[in-house]
PDB file of C-alpha atoms in Angstrom:
ATOM      1  CA  MET A 852       0.000   0.000   0.000  1.00  0.00           C
ATOM      2  CA  ILE A 853       2.791   2.427   0.937  1.00  0.00           C
ATOM      3  CA  PRO A 854       4.651   2.001  -2.406  1.00  0.00           C
ATOM      4  CA  LEU A 855       1.355   2.533  -4.237  1.00  0.00           C
ATOM      5  CA  VAL A 856       0.692   5.818  -2.409  1.00  0.00           C
ATOM      6  CA  SER A 857       4.301   6.908  -2.813  1.00  0.00           C
ATOM      7  CA  ASN A 858       4.338   6.229  -6.549  1.00  0.00           C
ATOM      8  CA  LEU A 859       1.059   8.086  -7.091  1.00  0.00           C
ATOM      9  CA  ALA A 860       2.022  11.029  -4.880  1.00  0.00           C
ATOM     10  CA  PRO A 861       3.843  12.875  -7.720  1.00  0.00           C
ATOM     11  CA  LEU A 862       0.642  12.851  -9.788  1.00  0.00           C
ATOM     12  CA  VAL A 863      -1.543  14.102  -6.908  1.00  0.00           C
ATOM     13  CA  CYS A 864       0.936  16.819  -5.915  1.00  0.00           C
ATOM     14  CA  ALA A 865       1.386  17.883  -9.530  1.00  0.00           C
ATOM     15  CA  VAL A 866      -2.345  18.329 -10.078  1.00  0.00           C
ATOM     16  CA  LEU A 867      -2.684  20.353  -6.876  1.00  0.00           C
ATOM     17  CA  LEU A 868       0.343  22.574  -7.565  1.00  0.00           C
ATOM     18  CA  ALA A 869      -0.570  23.075 -11.222  1.00  0.00           C
ATOM     19  CA  THR A 870      -4.061  24.204 -10.276  1.00  0.00           C
ATOM     20  CA  THR A 871      -3.063  26.658  -7.540  1.00  0.00           C
ATOM     21  CA  GLY A 872       0.068  27.818  -9.385  1.00  0.00           C
ATOM     22  CA  ALA A 873      -1.773  28.644 -12.612  1.00  0.00           C
ATOM     23  CA  VAL A 874      -4.349  30.703 -10.743  1.00  0.00           C
ATOM     24  CA  LYS A 875      -1.655  32.601  -8.837  1.00  0.00           C
ATOM     25  CA  LEU A 876       0.498  33.253 -11.903  1.00  0.00           C
ATOM     26  CA  PHE A 877      -2.168  34.046 -14.487  1.00  0.00           C
ATOM     27  CA  GLY A 878      -5.271  34.926 -12.424  1.00  0.00           C
ATOM     28  CA  ARG A 879      -6.881  38.326 -12.913  1.00  0.00           C
ATOM     29  CA  GLN A 880      -7.689  38.607  -9.194  1.00  0.00           C
ATOM     30  CA  THR A 881      -4.171  37.930  -7.944  1.00  0.00           C
ATOM     31  CA  ALA A 882      -3.478  41.612  -7.242  1.00  0.00           C
ATOM     32  CA  GLN A 883      -6.748  42.031  -5.372  1.00  0.00           C
ATOM     33  CA  LEU A 884      -6.170  38.923  -3.268  1.00  0.00           C
ATOM     34  CA  ALA A 885      -2.529  39.770  -2.591  1.00  0.00           C
ATOM     35  CA  ALA A 886      -3.698  43.048  -1.067  1.00  0.00           C
ATOM     36  CA  ASN A 887      -5.602  41.086   1.596  1.00  0.00           C
ATOM     37  CA  THR A 888      -2.665  38.894   2.613  1.00  0.00           C
ATOM     38  CA  VAL A 889       0.079  39.502   5.153  1.00  0.00           C
ATOM     39  CA  LEU A 890       2.521  39.851   2.235  1.00  0.00           C
ATOM     40  CA  VAL A 891       1.545  43.507   1.923  1.00  0.00           C
ATOM     41  CA  ARG A 892       2.705  44.130   5.493  1.00  0.00           C
ATOM     42  CA  VAL A 893       5.911  42.126   5.024  1.00  0.00           C
ATOM     43  CA  LEU A 894       6.881  43.681   1.689  1.00  0.00           C
ATOM     44  CA  ASN A 895       5.368  47.082   2.468  1.00  0.00           C
ATOM     45  CA  ASP A 896       3.964  47.370  -1.025  1.00  0.00           C
ATOM     46  CA  GLY A 897       0.921  45.914  -2.773  1.00  0.00           C
ATOM     47  CA  ARG A 898       2.714  45.567  -6.127  1.00  0.00           C
ATOM     48  CA  ARG A 899       5.558  43.613  -4.549  1.00  0.00           C
ATOM     49  CA  ALA A 900       3.063  41.375  -2.788  1.00  0.00           C
ATOM     50  CA  THR A 901       1.402  40.648  -6.134  1.00  0.00           C
ATOM     51  CA  LEU A 902       4.750  39.849  -7.744  1.00  0.00           C
ATOM     52  CA  ALA A 903       5.655  37.575  -4.825  1.00  0.00           C
ATOM     53  CA  LEU A 904       2.355  35.713  -5.138  1.00  0.00           C
ATOM     54  CA  ARG A 905       2.831  35.312  -8.905  1.00  0.00           C
ATOM     55  CA  ALA A 906       6.427  34.121  -8.332  1.00  0.00           C
ATOM     56  CA  VAL A 907       5.160  31.435  -5.945  1.00  0.00           C
ATOM     57  CA  GLY A 908       2.697  30.422  -8.623  1.00  0.00           C
ATOM     58  CA  GLY A 909       5.565  30.074 -11.086  1.00  0.00           C
ATOM     59  CA  VAL A 910       7.479  27.873  -8.655  1.00  0.00           C
ATOM     60  CA  GLU A 911       4.418  25.691  -8.147  1.00  0.00           C
ATOM     61  CA  LEU A 912       3.972  25.263 -11.898  1.00  0.00           C
ATOM     62  CA  ALA A 913       7.648  24.369 -12.342  1.00  0.00           C
ATOM     63  CA  LEU A 914       7.425  21.758  -9.575  1.00  0.00           C
ATOM     64  CA  ALA A 915       4.216  20.354 -11.070  1.00  0.00           C
ATOM     65  CA  ALA A 916       5.902  19.943 -14.450  1.00  0.00           C
ATOM     66  CA  ALA A 917       8.924  18.251 -12.837  1.00  0.00           C
ATOM     67  CA  LEU A 918       6.724  15.890 -10.804  1.00  0.00           C
ATOM     68  CA  LEU A 919       4.817  14.845 -13.917  1.00  0.00           C
ATOM     69  CA  ALA A 920       7.875  14.470 -16.138  1.00  0.00           C
ATOM     70  CA  SER A 921      10.320  12.912 -13.645  1.00  0.00           C
ATOM     71  CA  PRO A 922       8.265  11.241 -10.904  1.00  0.00           C
ATOM     72  CA  GLU A 923      11.115   8.986  -9.826  1.00  0.00           C
ATOM     73  CA  ALA A 924      13.587  11.838  -9.316  1.00  0.00           C
ATOM     74  CA  LEU A 925      14.347  12.968  -5.781  1.00  0.00           C
ATOM     75  CA  LEU A 926      14.484  16.721  -6.327  1.00  0.00           C
ATOM     76  CA  PRO A 927      10.867  17.424  -7.410  1.00  0.00           C
ATOM     77  CA  GLY A 928       9.467  15.629  -4.379  1.00  0.00           C
ATOM     78  CA  ALA A 929      11.971  17.241  -2.010  1.00  0.00           C
ATOM     79  CA  GLY A 930      11.214  20.645  -3.505  1.00  0.00           C
ATOM     80  CA  THR A 931       7.498  20.070  -3.003  1.00  0.00           C
ATOM     81  CA  ALA A 932       8.060  19.144   0.646  1.00  0.00           C
ATOM     82  CA  LEU A 933      10.160  22.284   1.174  1.00  0.00           C
ATOM     83  CA  LEU A 934       7.494  24.384  -0.477  1.00  0.00           C
ATOM     84  CA  GLY A 935       4.920  22.865   1.885  1.00  0.00           C
ATOM     85  CA  LEU A 936       7.134  23.718   4.871  1.00  0.00           C
ATOM     86  CA  GLY A 937       7.379  27.261   3.548  1.00  0.00           C
ATOM     87  CA  PHE A 938       3.588  27.436   3.266  1.00  0.00           C
ATOM     88  CA  THR A 939       3.245  26.201   6.847  1.00  0.00           C
ATOM     89  CA  GLY A 940       5.669  28.790   8.183  1.00  0.00           C
ATOM     90  CA  TYR A 941       3.980  31.544   6.208  1.00  0.00           C
ATOM     91  CA  LEU A 942       0.571  30.526   7.539  1.00  0.00           C
ATOM     92  CA  ALA A 943       1.845  30.425  11.128  1.00  0.00           C
ATOM     93  CA  TYR A 944       3.398  33.886  10.780  1.00  0.00           C
ATOM     94  CA  ALA A 945       0.262  35.324   9.158  1.00  0.00           C
ATOM     95  CA  LYS A 946      -1.975  33.745  11.796  1.00  0.00           C
ATOM     96  CA  ALA A 947       0.150  35.201  14.592  1.00  0.00           C
ATOM     97  CA  THR A 948       0.630  38.700  13.189  1.00  0.00           C
ATOM     98  CA  ALA A 949      -2.457  39.327  11.062  1.00  0.00           C
ATOM     99  CA  PRO A 950      -5.129  36.730  11.882  1.00  0.00           C
ATOM    100  CA  GLU A 951      -7.726  38.624   9.888  1.00  0.00           C
ATOM    101  CA  SER A 952      -5.680  38.418   6.673  1.00  0.00           C
ATOM    102  CA  SER A 953      -6.471  36.096   3.805  1.00  0.00           C
ATOM    103  CA  CYS A 954      -4.407  32.990   3.076  1.00  0.00           C
ATOM    104  CA  GLY A 955      -3.897  33.623  -0.645  1.00  0.00           C
ATOM    105  CA  CYS A 956      -2.984  29.935  -0.951  1.00  0.00           C
ATOM    106  CA  THR A 957      -5.140  29.369  -4.008  1.00  0.00           C
ATOM    107  CA  ALA A 958      -5.282  33.014  -5.124  1.00  0.00           C
ATOM    108  CA  ARG A 959      -8.994  32.607  -5.623  1.00  0.00           C
ATOM    109  CA  ALA A 960     -10.824  32.229  -2.325  1.00  0.00           C
ATOM    110  CA  GLU A 961     -10.734  35.011   0.246  1.00  0.00           C
ATOM    111  CA  GLY A 962     -11.160  34.249   3.904  1.00  0.00           C
ATOM    112  CA  PRO A 963      -9.289  34.020   7.189  1.00  0.00           C
ATOM    113  CA  ILE A 964      -6.583  31.423   7.697  1.00  0.00           C
ATOM    114  CA  GLY A 965      -7.991  28.321   9.336  1.00  0.00           C
ATOM    115  CA  VAL A 966      -7.639  24.592   9.827  1.00  0.00           C
ATOM    116  CA  ARG A 967      -8.148  23.906   6.132  1.00  0.00           C
ATOM    117  CA  SER A 968      -5.153  26.081   5.187  1.00  0.00           C
ATOM    118  CA  PHE A 969      -2.814  24.372   7.661  1.00  0.00           C
ATOM    119  CA  THR A 970      -4.066  20.906   6.727  1.00  0.00           C
ATOM    120  CA  ARG A 971      -3.535  21.597   3.029  1.00  0.00           C
ATOM    121  CA  ALA A 972       0.008  22.852   3.672  1.00  0.00           C
ATOM    122  CA  GLY A 973       0.703  19.776   5.797  1.00  0.00           C
ATOM    123  CA  LEU A 974      -0.499  17.509   3.006  1.00  0.00           C
ATOM    124  CA  VAL A 975       1.856  19.245   0.571  1.00  0.00           C
ATOM    125  CA  VAL A 976       4.718  18.416   2.941  1.00  0.00           C
ATOM    126  CA  ALA A 977       3.595  14.801   3.283  1.00  0.00           C
ATOM    127  CA  GLY A 978       2.897  14.453  -0.436  1.00  0.00           C
ATOM    128  CA  GLY A 979       6.299  15.858  -1.334  1.00  0.00           C
ATOM    129  CA  ALA A 980       8.034  13.497   1.073  1.00  0.00           C
ATOM    130  CA  ALA A 981       6.083  10.550  -0.361  1.00  0.00           C
ATOM    131  CA  ALA A 982       6.902  11.636  -3.925  1.00  0.00           C
ATOM    132  CA  ALA A 983      10.589  11.851  -3.048  1.00  0.00           C
ATOM    133  CA  GLY A 984      10.456   8.154  -2.134  1.00  0.00           C
ATOM    134  CA  ALA A 985       8.749   7.011  -5.351  1.00  0.00           C
ATOM    135  CA  ASP A 986      10.538   4.086  -7.019  1.00  0.00           C
ATOM    136  CA  ALA A 987       8.321   3.801 -10.092  1.00  0.00           C
ATOM    137  CA  ALA A 988       6.632   6.236 -12.443  1.00  0.00           C
ATOM    138  CA  TRP A 989       2.983   7.011 -11.663  1.00  0.00           C
ATOM    139  CA  TRP A 990       1.857   5.907 -15.120  1.00  0.00           C
ATOM    140  CA  SER A 991       3.563   2.522 -14.592  1.00  0.00           C
ATOM    141  CA  GLU A 992       1.843   2.165 -11.211  1.00  0.00           C
ATOM    142  CA  VAL A 993      -1.555   2.990 -12.721  1.00  0.00           C
ATOM    143  CA  SER A 994      -0.987   0.459 -15.489  1.00  0.00           C
ATOM    144  CA  ARG A 995       0.170  -2.242 -13.056  1.00  0.00           C
ATOM    145  CA  ARG A 996      -2.513  -1.777 -10.389  1.00  0.00           C
ATOM    146  CA  PRO A 997      -5.455   0.137 -11.913  1.00  0.00           C
ATOM    147  CA  GLY A 998      -7.978  -0.775  -9.224  1.00  0.00           C
ATOM    148  CA  GLY A 999      -5.832   0.229  -6.268  1.00  0.00           C
ATOM    149  CA  SER A1000      -4.647   3.335  -8.098  1.00  0.00           C
ATOM    150  CA  ALA A1001      -8.240   4.394  -8.775  1.00  0.00           C
ATOM    151  CA  LEU A1002      -9.096   4.051  -5.077  1.00  0.00           C
ATOM    152  CA  VAL A1003      -6.050   6.047  -3.955  1.00  0.00           C
ATOM    153  CA  LEU A1004      -6.648   8.793  -6.512  1.00  0.00           C
ATOM    154  CA  ALA A1005     -10.342   8.977  -5.620  1.00  0.00           C
ATOM    155  CA  ALA A1006      -9.507   9.305  -1.922  1.00  0.00           C
ATOM    156  CA  ALA A1007      -6.936  12.010  -2.677  1.00  0.00           C
ATOM    157  CA  ALA A1008      -9.433  13.893  -4.865  1.00  0.00           C
ATOM    158  CA  ALA A1009     -12.081  13.739  -2.123  1.00  0.00           C
ATOM    159  CA  LEU A1010      -9.586  14.973   0.465  1.00  0.00           C
ATOM    160  CA  LEU A1011      -8.426  17.892  -1.672  1.00  0.00           C
ATOM    161  CA  LEU A1012     -12.036  18.718  -2.542  1.00  0.00           C
ATOM    162  CA  GLY A1013     -12.869  19.007   1.138  1.00  0.00           C
ATOM    163  CA  LEU A1014      -9.858  21.227   1.794  1.00  0.00           C
ATOM    164  CA  THR A1015     -10.465  23.665  -1.063  1.00  0.00           C
ATOM    165  CA  ALA A1016     -12.884  26.440  -0.215  1.00  0.00           C
ATOM    166  CA  ASP A1017     -13.062  27.409  -3.906  1.00  0.00           C
ATOM    167  CA  LEU A1018     -14.967  24.191  -4.575  1.00  0.00           C
ATOM    168  CA  ASP A1019     -17.447  24.424  -1.699  1.00  0.00           C
ATOM    169  CA  ARG A1020     -20.134  25.429  -4.180  1.00  0.00           C
ATOM    170  CA  VAL A1021     -19.589  22.134  -5.990  1.00  0.00           C
ATOM    171  CA  TRP A1022     -20.321  19.848  -3.030  1.00  0.00           C
ATOM    172  CA  LEU A1023     -20.862  21.670   0.257  1.00  0.00           C
ATOM    173  CA  VAL A1024     -23.677  23.992  -0.828  1.00  0.00           C
ATOM    174  CA  PRO A1025     -25.666  21.179  -2.527  1.00  0.00           C
ATOM    175  CA  LEU A1026     -25.072  19.019   0.563  1.00  0.00           C
ATOM    176  CA  ARG A1027     -26.470  21.719   2.850  1.00  0.00           C
ATOM    177  CA  LYS A1028     -29.492  22.181   0.570  1.00  0.00           C
ATOM    178  CA  ALA A1029     -30.095  18.428   0.621  1.00  0.00           C
ATOM    179  CA  ARG A1030     -29.865  18.409   4.426  1.00  0.00           C
ATOM    180  CA  ILE A1031     -32.529  21.129   4.633  1.00  0.00           C
ATOM    181  CA  ARG A1032     -34.764  19.210   2.217  1.00  0.00           C
ATOM    182  CA  VAL A1033     -34.388  15.993   4.236  1.00  0.00           C
ATOM    183  CA  PHE A1034     -34.407  17.312   7.807  1.00  0.00           C
ATOM    184  CA  GLY A1035     -36.280  20.568   7.286  1.00  0.00           C
ATOM    185  CA  ASN A1036     -35.373  24.192   7.964  1.00  0.00           C
ATOM    186  CA  PRO A1037     -33.711  24.615  11.384  1.00  0.00           C
ATOM    187  CA  LEU A1038     -35.893  27.689  11.899  1.00  0.00           C
ATOM    188  CA  PRO A1039     -39.458  26.682  12.734  1.00  0.00           C
ATOM    189  CA  SER A1040     -41.876  28.076  10.161  1.00  0.00           C
ATOM    190  CA  ALA A1041     -45.476  27.227  10.849  1.00  0.00           C
ATOM    191  CA  SER A1042     -44.957  25.259  14.027  1.00  0.00           C
ATOM    192  CA  GLY A1043     -45.325  28.319  16.245  1.00  0.00           C
ATOM    193  CA  GLY A1044     -42.064  27.646  18.062  1.00  0.00           C
ATOM    194  CA  ARG A1045     -39.662  30.395  19.109  1.00  0.00           C
ATOM    195  CA  VAL A1046     -36.873  31.187  16.644  1.00  0.00           C
ATOM    196  CA  PRO A1047     -33.278  31.991  17.641  1.00  0.00           C
ATOM    197  CA  VAL A1048     -32.595  35.537  18.793  1.00  0.00           C
ATOM    198  CA  ALA A1049     -30.304  36.087  15.803  1.00  0.00           C
ATOM    199  CA  ALA A1050     -33.257  35.393  13.500  1.00  0.00           C
ATOM    200  CA  THR A1051     -35.386  37.944  15.348  1.00  0.00           C
ATOM    201  CA  VAL A1052     -32.593  40.520  15.059  1.00  0.00           C
ATOM    202  CA  GLN A1053     -32.352  39.803  11.336  1.00  0.00           C
ATOM    203  CA  LEU A1054     -36.102  40.244  11.002  1.00  0.00           C
ATOM    204  CA  LEU A1055     -35.965  43.532  12.914  1.00  0.00           C
ATOM    205  CA  GLU A1056     -33.081  44.913  10.871  1.00  0.00           C
ATOM    206  CA  ASN A1057     -35.062  44.272   7.672  1.00  0.00           C
ATOM    207  CA  SER A1058     -38.066  46.194   8.956  1.00  0.00           C
ATOM    208  CA  LEU A1059     -39.193  49.749   8.342  1.00  0.00           C
ATOM    209  CA  ALA A1060     -39.383  50.262  12.121  1.00  0.00           C
ATOM    210  CA  TRP A1061     -35.645  49.636  12.407  1.00  0.00           C
ATOM    211  CA  GLN A1062     -34.863  52.100   9.607  1.00  0.00           C
ATOM    212  CA  THR A1063     -37.027  54.708  11.315  1.00  0.00           C
ATOM    213  CA  ALA A1064     -35.346  54.240  14.706  1.00  0.00           C
ATOM    214  CA  MET A1065     -31.795  54.036  13.356  1.00  0.00           C
ATOM    215  CA  PRO A1066     -31.048  57.765  13.937  1.00  0.00           C
ATOM    216  CA  VAL A1067     -31.711  57.183  17.651  1.00  0.00           C
ATOM    217  CA  VAL A1068     -29.979  53.791  18.134  1.00  0.00           C
ATOM    218  CA  ARG A1069     -26.367  54.032  19.314  1.00  0.00           C
ATOM    219  CA  SER A1070     -25.416  50.424  20.164  1.00  0.00           C
ATOM    220  CA  ALA A1071     -25.651  46.796  19.165  1.00  0.00           C
ATOM    221  CA  LEU A1072     -28.141  44.518  20.900  1.00  0.00           C
ATOM    222  CA  LEU A1073     -27.670  44.855  24.679  1.00  0.00           C
ATOM    223  CA  ASP A1074     -30.379  42.612  26.098  1.00  0.00           C
ATOM    224  CA  HIS A1075     -33.391  40.541  25.116  1.00  0.00           C
ATOM    225  CA  TRP A1076     -36.190  38.598  26.777  1.00  0.00           C
ATOM    226  CA  ASP A1077     -39.469  36.895  25.907  1.00  0.00           C
ATOM    227  CA  ASP A1078     -42.763  38.022  27.428  1.00  0.00           C
ATOM    228  CA  GLU A1079     -46.216  36.639  26.577  1.00  0.00           C
ATOM    229  CA  GLY A1080     -45.291  35.685  23.019  1.00  0.00           C
ATOM    230  CA  TRP A1081     -43.305  38.834  22.333  1.00  0.00           C
ATOM    231  CA  ARG A1082     -39.548  39.021  22.087  1.00  0.00           C
ATOM    232  CA  VAL A1083     -38.176  42.316  23.384  1.00  0.00           C
ATOM    233  CA  LEU A1084     -34.819  43.577  22.089  1.00  0.00           C
ATOM    234  CA  ARG A1085     -33.079  46.401  23.953  1.00  0.00           C
ATOM    235  CA  TYR A1086     -30.581  48.845  22.449  1.00  0.00           C
ATOM    236  CA  ALA A1087     -28.976  52.002  23.842  1.00  0.00           C
ATOM    237  CA  GLY A1088     -29.845  55.255  22.113  1.00  0.00           C
ATOM    238  CA  SER A1089     -29.857  59.021  22.301  1.00  0.00           C
ATOM    239  CA  TYR A1090     -32.184  61.782  21.175  1.00  0.00           C
ATOM    240  CA  ARG A1091     -32.047  65.567  21.193  1.00  0.00           C
ATOM    241  CA  ASP A1092     -34.604  68.183  22.119  1.00  0.00           C
ATOM    242  CA  ALA A1093     -34.477  71.825  23.144  1.00  0.00           C
ATOM    243  CA  ARG A1094     -32.690  70.873  26.400  1.00  0.00           C
ATOM    244  CA  GLY A1095     -29.910  68.893  24.680  1.00  0.00           C
ATOM    245  CA  SER A1096     -29.101  65.178  24.279  1.00  0.00           C
ATOM    246  CA  HIS A1097     -30.697  62.472  26.431  1.00  0.00           C
ATOM    247  CA  PRO A1098     -29.785  58.780  26.747  1.00  0.00           C
ATOM    248  CA  VAL A1099     -32.637  56.372  26.130  1.00  0.00           C
ATOM    249  CA  SER A1100     -33.297  52.647  26.021  1.00  0.00           C
ATOM    250  CA  VAL A1101     -34.759  51.683  22.648  1.00  0.00           C
ATOM    251  CA  LEU A1102     -37.061  48.675  22.967  1.00  0.00           C
ATOM    252  CA  PHE A1103     -38.358  46.697  20.011  1.00  0.00           C
ATOM    253  CA  ALA A1104     -40.991  44.005  20.476  1.00  0.00           C
ATOM    254  CA  LEU A1105     -41.668  41.364  17.816  1.00  0.00           C
ATOM    255  CA  ASP A1106     -43.592  38.111  17.686  1.00  0.00           C
ATOM    256  CA  ALA A1107     -41.144  35.517  19.092  1.00  0.00           C
ATOM    257  CA  THR A1108     -42.210  32.909  16.511  1.00  0.00           C
ATOM    258  CA  LEU A1109     -41.543  34.937  13.333  1.00  0.00           C
ATOM    259  CA  SER A1110     -38.517  35.019  11.025  1.00  0.00           C
ATOM    260  CA  VAL A1111     -37.754  36.541   7.627  1.00  0.00           C
ATOM    261  CA  ASP A1112     -39.047  33.335   6.021  1.00  0.00           C
ATOM    262  CA  THR A1113     -42.478  33.569   7.597  1.00  0.00           C
ATOM    263  CA  ALA A1114     -43.048  37.317   8.045  1.00  0.00           C
ATOM    264  CA  PRO A1115     -41.169  39.641   5.666  1.00  0.00           C
ATOM    265  CA  ASN A1116     -43.117  42.672   7.022  1.00  0.00           C
ATOM    266  CA  PRO A1117     -43.782  41.988  10.699  1.00  0.00           C
ATOM    267  CA  ALA A1118     -45.530  44.246  13.197  1.00  0.00           C
ATOM    268  CA  VAL A1119     -42.914  45.871  15.428  1.00  0.00           C
ATOM    269  CA  ARG A1120     -43.578  47.802  18.613  1.00  0.00           C
ATOM    270  CA  VAL A1121     -41.057  50.532  19.376  1.00  0.00           C
ATOM    271  CA  SER A1122     -40.660  52.208  22.767  1.00  0.00           C
ATOM    272  CA  LEU A1123     -38.140  54.797  23.934  1.00  0.00           C
ATOM    273  CA  ILE A1124     -37.501  55.020  27.681  1.00  0.00           C
ATOM    274  CA  ASP A1125     -35.559  58.006  28.999  1.00  0.00           C
ATOM    275  CA  GLU A1126     -32.801  56.547  31.200  1.00  0.00           C
ATOM    276  CA  GLU A1127     -32.689  59.605  33.486  1.00  0.00           C
ATOM    277  CA  THR A1128     -36.401  60.101  34.130  1.00  0.00           C
ATOM    278  CA  GLU A1129     -37.575  56.541  33.211  1.00  0.00           C
ATOM    279  CA  GLU A1130     -40.433  58.134  31.305  1.00  0.00           C
ATOM    280  CA  VAL A1131     -41.654  57.108  27.876  1.00  0.00           C
ATOM    281  CA  VAL A1132     -40.299  59.437  25.207  1.00  0.00           C
ATOM    282  CA  PRO A1133     -42.890  60.618  22.647  1.00  0.00           C
ATOM    283  CA  SER A1134     -42.576  58.788  19.352  1.00  0.00           C
ATOM    284  CA  SER A1135     -42.429  62.139  17.580  1.00  0.00           C
ATOM    285  CA  VAL A1136     -38.619  62.055  17.999  1.00  0.00           C
ATOM    286  CA  LEU A1137     -38.599  59.289  15.377  1.00  0.00           C
ATOM    287  CA  VAL A1138     -38.669  60.568  11.815  1.00  0.00           C
ATOM    288  CA  PRO A1139     -40.588  58.331   9.375  1.00  0.00           C
ATOM    289  CA  VAL A1140     -38.447  56.945   6.578  1.00  0.00           C
ATOM    290  CA  PRO A1141     -39.672  58.004   3.128  1.00  0.00           C
ATOM    291  CA  VAL A1142     -40.716  55.215   0.808  1.00  0.00           C
ATOM    292  CA  ARG A1143     -37.864  54.350  -1.516  1.00  0.00           C
ATOM    293  CA  ALA A1144     -38.289  53.255  -5.110  1.00  0.00           C
ATOM    294  CA  PRO A1145     -36.510  49.927  -5.769  1.00  0.00           C
ATOM    295  CA  LEU A1146     -33.457  50.097  -7.984  1.00  0.00           C
ATOM    296  CA  PRO A1147     -33.652  48.239 -11.303  1.00  0.00           C
ATOM    297  CA  LEU A1148     -31.778  44.956 -11.489  1.00  0.00           C
ATOM    298  CA  ALA A1149     -29.396  44.195 -14.340  1.00  0.00           C
ATOM    299  CA  THR A1150     -29.578  40.547 -15.380  1.00  0.00           C
TER     300      THR A1150
END
């Protein structure tokens, strides 16, 4: 089994490096993605970061070509393992110094560095080490043991598919849709059950009442509670009158069983409580939002 994996490792590594390297070297979004990586901070220039990312892509393509053409040679596999170690060190540095930065590993997907990035870099190290120990060409191994080779290549493809965020739309999104079709929406619709607080906040923030109260609201959600079928959301706020500015608690009350899927235009109760006098502030401090005409959509 180990010789089979080792002899097929050059092919797997070559496909991975050729894919990511081509996107880095020739991709139109490389400059945009480089700007979101820690390379900009290290090189102190967005153009240099783009050139560095494209140079890495060139190295990946060169290694991919060497792995495909000379799978039994030591250098391509060793170079791949070293490249994987470099990726790992880069990820560790970026995670420690700029955790919000993008990986830039595939030069296509943007997003913070996570377990997938480190696992993929670790597999490049392992794959390179395995390729360095290959004693037969991958095409000879496929010809000699087609069944076992197909299983190994299928497992490698599934593993890389799961580690590539670019391809989530191919398998993860359909899988989530299938889960909803089989097990139902996690948010209760017509069952009358209470929905998560986040769903109520989403419903509120889509409402006209929220838009009207926005000039008064000064905080994120501070507190919430359920009372006789209503869910009350409390925010801090401030309003002005002839005597100056006054802090208030802004209370919104919505049906605790509704979400954006069941009630796009819910009834919302809005109350403003003066925090100094604990009196209800007249609703006249809220200015109605004018009706906006929808923008045309280009399709």
